[in-house]
Tab-separated table of C-alpha atoms and ligand atoms in Angstrom:
chain	number	residue	atom	x	y	z
A	129	MET	CA	62.700	-42.848	121.813
A	130	ALA	CA	60.625	-41.212	124.476
A	131	LYS	CA	57.337	-42.852	125.401
A	132	LEU	CA	54.806	-42.201	122.668
A	133	LYS	CA	52.480	-39.392	123.674
A	134	PRO	CA	48.794	-40.342	123.468
A	135	LEU	CA	47.426	-39.236	120.104
A	136	THR	CA	44.506	-37.483	121.791
A	137	GLU	CA	47.038	-35.184	123.508
A	138	LEU	CA	49.028	-34.641	120.318
A	139	ARG	CA	45.829	-33.614	118.514
A	140	LYS	CA	44.938	-31.176	121.276
A	141	GLU	CA	48.378	-29.638	121.660
A	142	HIS	CA	49.582	-29.331	118.074
A	143	PHE	CA	46.628	-29.641	115.676
A	144	HIS	CA	43.336	-27.963	114.833
A	145	PHE	CA	41.666	-31.345	114.889
A	146	SER	CA	38.206	-29.800	114.570
A	147	ARG	CA	39.199	-28.873	110.994
A	148	PHE	CA	39.753	-32.515	110.040
A	149	PRO	CA	39.214	-34.367	107.712
A	150	THR	CA	42.157	-32.929	105.817
A	151	THR	CA	41.948	-32.144	102.103
A	152	TYR	CA	44.479	-34.856	101.226
A	153	CYS	CA	43.428	-37.956	99.311
A	154	PRO	CA	42.724	-41.155	101.297
A	155	GLY	CA	45.975	-42.741	102.445
A	156	CYS	CA	48.167	-39.832	101.319
A	157	GLY	CA	51.512	-39.659	103.135
A	158	ILE	CA	51.224	-35.953	103.943
A	159	GLY	CA	49.334	-36.880	107.113
A	160	ASN	CA	52.060	-39.338	108.112
A	161	VAL	CA	54.671	-36.619	107.725
A	162	LEU	CA	52.592	-34.222	109.830
A	163	GLN	CA	52.294	-36.722	112.649
A	164	ALA	CA	56.014	-37.524	112.532
A	165	VAL	CA	57.106	-33.889	112.515
A	166	THR	CA	54.767	-32.808	115.327
A	167	ARG	CA	55.818	-35.772	117.455
A	168	ALA	CA	59.478	-34.940	116.810
A	169	ILE	CA	58.902	-31.301	117.777
A	170	ASP	CA	57.112	-32.460	120.892
A	171	GLU	CA	59.970	-34.788	121.828
A	172	THR	CA	62.542	-31.987	121.681
A	173	GLY	CA	60.776	-30.459	124.682
A	174	ARG	CA	61.230	-26.996	123.147
A	175	PRO	CA	58.229	-24.655	123.493
A	176	PRO	CA	55.813	-24.898	120.534
A	177	GLU	CA	55.848	-21.111	120.164
A	178	SER	CA	59.578	-21.267	119.371
A	179	PHE	CA	58.783	-23.122	116.119
A	180	THR	CA	57.775	-21.590	112.799
A	181	PHE	CA	56.911	-23.588	109.711
A	182	ALA	CA	57.998	-22.237	106.333
A	183	VAL	CA	55.771	-23.976	103.786
A	184	GLY	CA	55.862	-24.053	99.994
A	185	ILE	CA	53.243	-24.876	97.380
A	186	GLY	CA	52.058	-28.395	96.704
A	187	CYS	CA	49.374	-30.726	98.022
A	188	TYR	CA	50.990	-30.297	101.469
A	189	GLY	CA	50.945	-26.485	101.121
A	190	ASN	CA	47.898	-26.022	103.357
A	191	ILE	CA	49.311	-27.853	106.393
A	192	GLY	CA	49.087	-24.570	108.268
A	193	ASN	CA	45.297	-25.014	108.291
A	194	TYR	CA	45.695	-28.059	110.504
A	195	LEU	CA	48.817	-27.284	112.541
A	196	ASP	CA	48.721	-25.129	115.641
A	197	PHE	CA	52.078	-23.497	114.875
A	198	ASP	CA	53.222	-20.186	113.435
A	199	GLU	CA	53.646	-20.398	109.700
A	200	LEU	CA	55.041	-18.581	106.698
A	201	ARG	CA	52.995	-19.630	103.678
A	202	LEU	CA	55.322	-19.061	100.762
A	203	SER	CA	55.501	-19.106	97.010
A	204	HIS	CA	56.537	-22.252	95.193
A	205	GLY	CA	60.235	-23.040	95.568
A	206	ARG	CA	61.136	-20.104	97.783
A	207	VAL	CA	61.026	-21.865	101.131
A	208	PRO	CA	64.794	-22.056	101.747
A	209	ALA	CA	65.234	-18.370	100.828
A	210	MET	CA	62.422	-17.105	103.065
A	211	ALA	CA	63.406	-19.463	105.860
A	212	THR	CA	66.939	-18.042	105.640
A	213	GLY	CA	65.589	-14.511	106.056
A	214	LEU	CA	63.437	-15.497	108.987
A	215	LYS	CA	66.265	-17.309	110.740
A	216	LEU	CA	68.654	-14.367	110.280
A	217	ALA	CA	66.100	-11.922	111.661
A	218	ARG	CA	64.998	-14.219	114.474
A	219	PRO	CA	67.832	-16.591	115.358
A	220	ASP	CA	65.899	-17.651	118.455
A	221	LEU	CA	63.285	-19.446	116.314
A	222	ASN	CA	63.340	-23.097	115.284
A	223	VAL	CA	62.560	-22.940	111.583
A	224	ILE	CA	60.998	-25.995	109.948
A	225	ALA	CA	61.165	-25.685	106.158
A	226	MET	CA	58.514	-27.960	104.638
A	227	MET	CA	58.911	-28.674	100.944
A	228	GLY	CA	57.745	-31.096	98.295
A	229	ASP	CA	60.123	-32.844	95.914
A	230	GLY	CA	59.036	-30.529	93.097
A	231	ASP	CA	59.145	-27.484	95.312
A	232	ALA	CA	62.609	-28.240	96.704
A	233	THR	CA	64.452	-29.767	93.749
A	234	ALA	CA	62.894	-28.206	90.632
A	235	ILE	CA	61.840	-24.572	90.968
A	236	GLY	CA	63.548	-24.226	94.364
A	237	GLY	CA	66.668	-26.264	93.646
A	238	ASN	CA	68.918	-23.250	93.585
A	239	HIS	CA	67.629	-21.912	96.911
A	240	LEU	CA	67.993	-25.333	98.468
A	241	ILE	CA	71.636	-25.864	97.578
A	242	HIS	CA	72.642	-22.398	98.760
A	243	ALA	CA	70.869	-22.757	102.091
A	244	ALA	CA	72.714	-26.071	102.468
A	245	ARG	CA	76.024	-24.480	101.462
A	246	ARG	CA	75.640	-21.730	104.073
A	247	ASN	CA	74.912	-24.318	106.744
A	248	ILE	CA	72.172	-22.144	108.207
A	249	ASP	CA	70.386	-23.673	111.192
A	250	ILE	CA	67.140	-24.691	109.493
A	251	THR	CA	65.409	-28.067	109.486
A	252	ALA	CA	64.429	-28.891	105.908
A	253	ILE	CA	61.821	-31.610	105.510
A	254	ILE	CA	61.335	-32.806	101.942
A	255	LEU	CA	58.189	-34.817	101.368
A	256	ASN	CA	59.232	-36.884	98.366
A	257	ASN	CA	56.213	-38.374	96.629
A	258	HIS	CA	58.157	-38.407	93.352
A	259	THR	CA	55.674	-36.198	91.538
A	260	TYR	CA	53.919	-32.854	91.260
A	261	GLY	CA	50.831	-34.097	93.072
A	262	MET	CA	48.952	-30.849	93.255
A	263	THR	CA	49.057	-29.973	89.578
A	264	GLY	CA	48.085	-33.421	88.353
A	265	GLY	CA	51.071	-35.742	88.372
A	266	GLN	CA	53.705	-34.180	86.133
A	267	TYR	CA	57.178	-35.617	86.612
A	268	SER	CA	59.541	-33.954	89.047
A	269	PRO	CA	63.347	-34.234	89.285
A	270	ALA	CA	62.629	-36.985	91.841
A	271	THR	CA	60.486	-39.149	89.555
A	272	ARG	CA	62.196	-42.498	89.209
A	273	LEU	CA	63.612	-43.610	85.875
A	274	GLY	CA	60.937	-45.482	83.919
A	275	ASP	CA	57.997	-44.453	86.100
A	276	TYR	CA	54.937	-42.913	84.494
A	277	ALA	CA	53.818	-39.326	84.891
A	278	THR	CA	51.328	-37.220	82.955
A	279	THR	CA	54.316	-35.572	81.278
A	280	ALA	CA	56.117	-38.921	80.878
A	281	PRO	CA	53.439	-41.067	79.203
A	282	TYR	CA	56.070	-43.508	77.908
A	283	GLY	CA	58.023	-43.613	81.162
A	284	MET	CA	60.468	-41.174	82.749
A	285	LEU	CA	63.540	-40.779	80.567
A	286	GLU	CA	65.674	-38.824	83.028
A	287	PRO	CA	67.389	-40.262	86.091
A	288	ALA	CA	66.098	-38.922	89.414
A	289	PHE	CA	68.027	-36.690	91.757
A	290	ASP	CA	69.405	-38.429	94.812
A	291	ILE	CA	68.217	-35.626	97.106
A	292	CYS	CA	70.404	-36.692	100.013
A	293	LYS	CA	73.567	-36.833	97.923
A	294	LEU	CA	72.640	-33.442	96.471
A	295	ALA	CA	72.291	-31.934	99.944
A	296	GLU	CA	75.480	-33.552	101.190
A	297	GLY	CA	77.441	-32.308	98.193
A	298	ALA	CA	76.035	-28.814	98.645
A	299	GLY	CA	77.241	-28.642	102.251
A	300	ALA	CA	74.329	-29.642	104.499
A	301	THR	CA	75.728	-30.898	107.793
A	302	PHE	CA	72.891	-33.286	108.685
A	303	VAL	CA	71.436	-35.437	105.933
A	304	ALA	CA	69.014	-38.324	106.324
A	305	ARG	CA	66.352	-40.282	104.503
A	306	THR	CA	63.437	-42.174	105.952
A	307	THR	CA	59.949	-43.272	104.905
A	308	THR	CA	56.326	-42.833	105.922
A	309	PHE	CA	56.104	-46.551	106.726
A	310	ARG	CA	58.942	-46.322	109.251
A	311	MET	CA	57.238	-43.876	111.588
A	312	VAL	CA	59.324	-44.605	114.679
A	313	GLN	CA	62.554	-43.997	112.776
A	314	THR	CA	61.094	-40.923	111.082
A	315	ILE	CA	60.169	-39.306	114.402
A	316	ASP	CA	63.625	-40.063	115.790
A	317	ILE	CA	65.471	-38.708	112.741
A	318	VAL	CA	63.369	-35.530	112.521
A	319	ARG	CA	64.007	-34.853	116.222
A	320	ARG	CA	67.770	-35.234	115.664
A	321	ALA	CA	67.526	-32.955	112.635
A	322	ILE	CA	65.795	-30.260	114.696
A	323	GLU	CA	68.408	-30.548	117.432
A	324	HIS	CA	71.263	-30.413	114.911
A	325	PRO	CA	72.993	-26.988	114.952
A	326	GLY	CA	73.213	-26.378	111.212
A	327	PHE	CA	71.396	-27.076	107.961
A	328	ALA	CA	69.607	-30.385	108.428
A	329	LEU	CA	67.776	-32.083	105.590
A	330	VAL	CA	65.447	-35.052	105.999
A	331	GLU	CA	63.967	-36.620	102.888
A	332	ILE	CA	60.802	-38.535	103.733
A	333	ASP	CA	59.749	-40.979	101.023
A	334	SER	CA	55.990	-40.704	100.838
A	335	GLN	CA	53.027	-42.265	99.040
A	336	CYS	CA	50.798	-40.373	96.612
A	337	PRO	CA	48.282	-43.138	95.989
A	338	VAL	CA	45.714	-41.217	94.030
A	339	ILE	CA	47.909	-39.582	91.375
A	340	TYR	CA	51.306	-41.287	91.250
A	341	GLY	CA	50.083	-44.639	92.504
A	342	ARG	CA	47.272	-44.868	89.991
A	343	MET	CA	49.357	-43.659	87.086
A	344	ASN	CA	51.896	-46.392	87.780
A	345	ARG	CA	49.189	-48.982	88.561
A	346	TRP	CA	50.514	-49.524	92.046
A	347	GLY	CA	47.078	-49.697	93.614
A	348	ASP	CA	46.045	-47.932	96.778
A	349	ALA	CA	47.945	-46.537	99.763
A	350	VAL	CA	48.277	-49.988	101.341
A	351	SER	CA	49.977	-51.502	98.295
A	352	MET	CA	52.125	-48.419	97.859
A	353	LEU	CA	53.360	-48.699	101.439
A	354	LYS	CA	54.091	-52.395	100.912
A	355	LYS	CA	56.057	-51.537	97.805
A	356	GLN	CA	57.895	-48.724	99.592
A	357	ASN	CA	58.771	-51.077	102.435
A	358	ALA	CA	59.949	-53.794	100.044
A	359	LEU	CA	62.293	-51.308	98.359
A	360	THR	CA	63.664	-49.958	101.649
A	361	VAL	CA	67.222	-50.844	102.629
A	362	THR	CA	68.946	-49.615	105.769
A	363	LEU	CA	72.240	-47.772	105.421
A	364	GLU	CA	74.046	-50.623	107.224
A	365	LYS	CA	72.669	-53.170	104.768
A	366	ALA	CA	73.350	-50.868	101.817
A	367	LYS	CA	77.055	-50.833	102.676
A	368	THR	CA	77.195	-54.560	101.891
A	369	MET	CA	75.416	-54.215	98.535
A	370	THR	CA	76.736	-53.459	95.053
A	371	PRO	CA	75.621	-50.332	93.112
A	372	GLU	CA	73.733	-52.670	90.779
A	373	GLU	CA	71.828	-54.214	93.712
A	374	LEU	CA	71.064	-50.772	95.084
A	375	LYS	CA	69.390	-49.528	91.890
A	376	GLY	CA	65.847	-48.393	92.634
A	377	LYS	CA	66.206	-49.013	96.368
A	378	ILE	CA	65.273	-46.498	99.074
A	379	VAL	CA	68.275	-46.318	101.374
A	380	VAL	CA	67.276	-45.057	104.818
A	381	GLY	CA	69.395	-43.728	107.649
A	382	ILE	CA	71.559	-40.785	108.639
A	383	PHE	CA	74.150	-40.169	105.921
A	384	LYS	CA	75.941	-37.223	107.469
A	385	GLN	CA	76.076	-35.544	110.848
A	386	ALA	CA	78.858	-33.017	111.384
A	387	VAL	CA	79.216	-29.815	113.363
A	388	GLU	CA	80.606	-26.969	111.277
A	389	PRO	CA	80.396	-23.139	111.533
A	390	GLU	CA	76.734	-22.133	111.291
A	391	PHE	CA	75.712	-19.133	109.200
A	392	THR	CA	73.489	-17.270	111.685
A	393	GLY	CA	76.144	-17.489	114.381
A	394	GLU	CA	78.871	-16.286	111.999
A	395	TYR	CA	76.630	-13.458	110.767
A	396	TYR	CA	75.992	-12.148	114.283
A	397	LYS	CA	79.701	-12.398	115.070
A	398	VAL	CA	80.350	-9.992	112.206
A	399	ILE	CA	77.608	-7.646	113.380
A	400	ASN	CA	79.075	-7.581	116.863
A	401	ARG	CA	82.574	-7.021	115.517
A	402	VAL	CA	81.825	-4.127	113.179
A	403	ARG	CA	79.055	-2.357	115.072
A	404	ARG	CA	80.177	0.993	116.530
A	405	PRO	CA	79.901	1.195	120.323
A	406	GLN	CA	77.455	4.105	120.094
A	407	ASP	CA	75.079	1.966	117.960
A	408	ALA	CA	74.878	-0.898	120.433
A	409	SER	CA	71.531	-1.080	122.111
B	1127	MET	CA	40.848	-61.742	130.454
B	1128	PRO	CA	38.895	-58.496	130.547
B	1129	VAL	CA	39.478	-56.143	127.660
B	1130	SER	CA	41.131	-53.027	129.046
B	1131	VAL	CA	42.252	-51.417	125.819
B	1132	VAL	CA	39.964	-48.958	124.076
B	1133	ILE	CA	40.421	-48.438	120.333
B	1134	THR	CA	38.453	-45.530	118.916
B	1135	VAL	CA	38.048	-44.474	115.309
B	1136	ASP	CA	37.000	-40.894	114.645
B	1137	ALA	CA	34.552	-41.407	111.777
B	1138	ARG	CA	34.765	-37.762	110.755
B	1139	ALA	CA	38.550	-37.784	110.251
B	1140	CYS	CA	38.851	-41.339	108.839
B	1141	LYS	CA	39.044	-41.638	105.031
B	1142	LYS	CA	38.886	-45.452	105.014
B	1143	CYS	CA	42.332	-45.851	103.432
B	1144	GLY	CA	42.723	-49.235	105.139
B	1145	ILE	CA	46.301	-48.717	106.373
B	1146	CYS	CA	45.449	-49.505	110.013
B	1147	VAL	CA	43.520	-52.650	109.060
B	1148	GLU	CA	46.253	-54.006	106.800
B	1149	PHE	CA	49.275	-53.387	109.000
B	1150	CYS	CA	47.939	-54.316	112.449
B	1151	PRO	CA	50.235	-57.196	113.409
B	1152	LYS	CA	47.488	-58.796	115.535
B	1153	ALA	CA	44.608	-58.505	113.039
B	1154	VAL	CA	42.541	-56.546	115.546
B	1155	LEU	CA	40.789	-54.456	112.895
B	1156	GLU	CA	38.586	-55.240	109.923
B	1157	SER	CA	37.070	-53.243	107.099
B	1158	GLY	CA	33.270	-53.130	107.207
B	1159	PRO	CA	30.965	-53.269	104.181
B	1160	PHE	CA	31.407	-49.538	103.560
B	1161	GLY	CA	35.145	-49.513	104.183
B	1162	GLU	CA	34.672	-48.302	107.738
B	1163	VAL	CA	37.093	-49.590	110.364
B	1164	LEU	CA	35.651	-52.170	112.740
B	1165	VAL	CA	37.419	-53.139	115.954
B	1166	THR	CA	36.656	-56.855	115.989
B	1167	ARG	CA	39.413	-58.360	118.159
B	1168	ALA	CA	40.302	-55.734	120.746
B	1169	GLU	CA	41.349	-58.488	123.166
B	1170	ALA	CA	44.251	-59.393	120.834
B	1171	CYS	CA	45.665	-55.853	120.824
B	1172	ASN	CA	49.219	-55.670	122.211
B	1173	GLN	CA	49.172	-51.869	122.174
B	1174	CYS	CA	52.040	-51.456	119.742
B	1175	ARG	CA	50.062	-48.429	118.483
B	1176	LEU	CA	51.283	-48.910	114.921
B	1177	CYS	CA	47.757	-48.145	113.686
B	1178	GLU	CA	47.868	-44.799	115.485
B	1179	LEU	CA	51.353	-44.039	114.193
B	1180	ARG	CA	50.604	-44.931	110.587
B	1181	CYS	CA	47.184	-43.304	110.317
B	1182	PRO	CA	47.555	-40.345	107.917
B	1183	ASP	CA	44.418	-38.774	109.380
B	1184	LEU	CA	45.124	-39.031	113.139
B	1185	ALA	CA	41.817	-40.855	113.246
B	1186	ILE	CA	42.493	-43.975	115.337
B	1187	THR	CA	43.509	-43.978	118.995
B	1188	VAL	CA	44.569	-46.808	121.291
B	1189	GLU	CA	44.085	-46.063	124.972
B	1190	GLY	CA	44.126	-47.787	128.320
B	1191	GLY	CA	45.531	-51.172	129.250
C	1934	LIG	C1	55.902	-20.022	90.805
C	1934	LIG	C2	54.999	-21.163	90.590
C	1934	LIG	N1	55.226	-22.030	89.567
C	1934	LIG	C3	54.419	-23.099	89.373
C	1934	LIG	C4	53.362	-23.312	90.203
C	1934	LIG	C5	52.454	-24.488	89.960
C	1934	LIG	N2	52.655	-25.556	90.919
C	1934	LIG	C6	51.875	-25.668	92.023
C	1934	LIG	S1	52.259	-26.988	92.966
C	1934	LIG	C7	53.478	-27.460	91.875
C	1934	LIG	C8	54.298	-28.702	92.094
C	1934	LIG	C9	54.127	-29.323	93.425
C	1934	LIG	O1	54.918	-30.453	93.520
C	1934	LIG	P1	55.589	-30.816	94.892
C	1934	LIG	O2	56.389	-29.690	95.399
C	1934	LIG	O3	56.315	-32.106	94.711
C	1934	LIG	O4	54.360	-30.997	95.897
C	1934	LIG	P2	53.202	-32.128	95.937
C	1934	LIG	O5	51.989	-31.513	95.333
C	1934	LIG	O6	53.687	-33.311	95.196
C	1934	LIG	O7	53.013	-32.407	97.391
C	1934	LIG	C10	53.578	-26.565	90.815
C	1934	LIG	C11	54.530	-26.709	89.689
C	1934	LIG	C12	53.148	-22.397	91.275
C	1934	LIG	N3	52.171	-22.574	92.157
C	1934	LIG	N4	53.969	-21.347	91.430
C	1935	LIG	S1	47.360	-35.974	94.819
C	1935	LIG	FE1	48.823	-37.352	95.827
C	1935	LIG	S2	50.100	-36.021	97.156
C	1935	LIG	FE2	48.245	-34.857	96.574
C	1935	LIG	S3	46.798	-35.197	98.292
C	1935	LIG	FE3	46.368	-36.745	96.688
C	1935	LIG	S4	47.573	-38.547	97.286
C	1935	LIG	FE4	48.395	-36.771	98.414
C	1936	LIG	MG1	55.695	-34.009	95.156
């Protein structure tokens, strides 16, 4: 990792710090994700104006208020679709698709898998707090089996999506999971995801202390982070464990990294092939 | 040894979540009576900057040294 930039500089260069405090609850992981993603962007050395955030609806949906980056503020679930359009129209841009677990895997699940299948060069960041935070703690497809939600008062009956396996199966060429507690790793993985030439998905396990934490009696942000850390297993360690031992664990690391034909590049190849000479400008 | 590190908490941005206090490996920080962050052992700081990195509100900075 590059030397950590002083936070005062990061605030000045990439945030509207004068608009702080943010609207997020005390200890909420959205802020951790913002710091990790901006540091990762910074470490790529690419110009900030070459980045555009595509942002869905959820507690994190107003990040554009605090970030000094171009932004598409989109409807719930449609981030991968709109990000695809933007990338096709402006292949020069680095598109960061910010989604929540509900946004990306419930209402937007279909868009997500098809963006992954096309292997379009977008960096998808999924902030997985295992709930619909914004609307009051309903369960999402990422709520863990047995956990409580306002719509699961007797415990979640359905097994959760493994978002990384979903993305890998759908065709994403870079797939990784990390956590808000492991900031150094998160910055490193997000930077690699941005630099990856294809659809890159990073799931960041995050704490929602005020809705999900309270509903499950996990205490405040500090105890949630301790719990998250206790459940975390590195990919190397996970390889030595049985499926039974891995139940409920948060496996972190890079699961897939492969270079395959990228959709924007293929699309422009077709344009160049079929365009009549007199239409070329 | 003179204290050369400066740890600053932006009181406007800080929401007193306690993450920096709890996870500082050198116990440099404490929570005050109102949950505010107090820098009580700056001389013990090894500048790992984990408090900075883990602060969800970009509120604490570690400089100098
Ligand atoms: C089309 C549409 N359907 C439903 C909603 C209501 N809604 C707002 S946020 C949200 C879920 C957010 O959950 P998630 O994406 O996990 O974000 P979080 O709030 O947890 O960060 C829903 C269902 C909406 N805004 N738009
Ligand atoms: S409800 Fe949960 S996810 Fe939303 S701001 Fe509060 S802690 Fe964060
Ligand atoms: Mg959520």
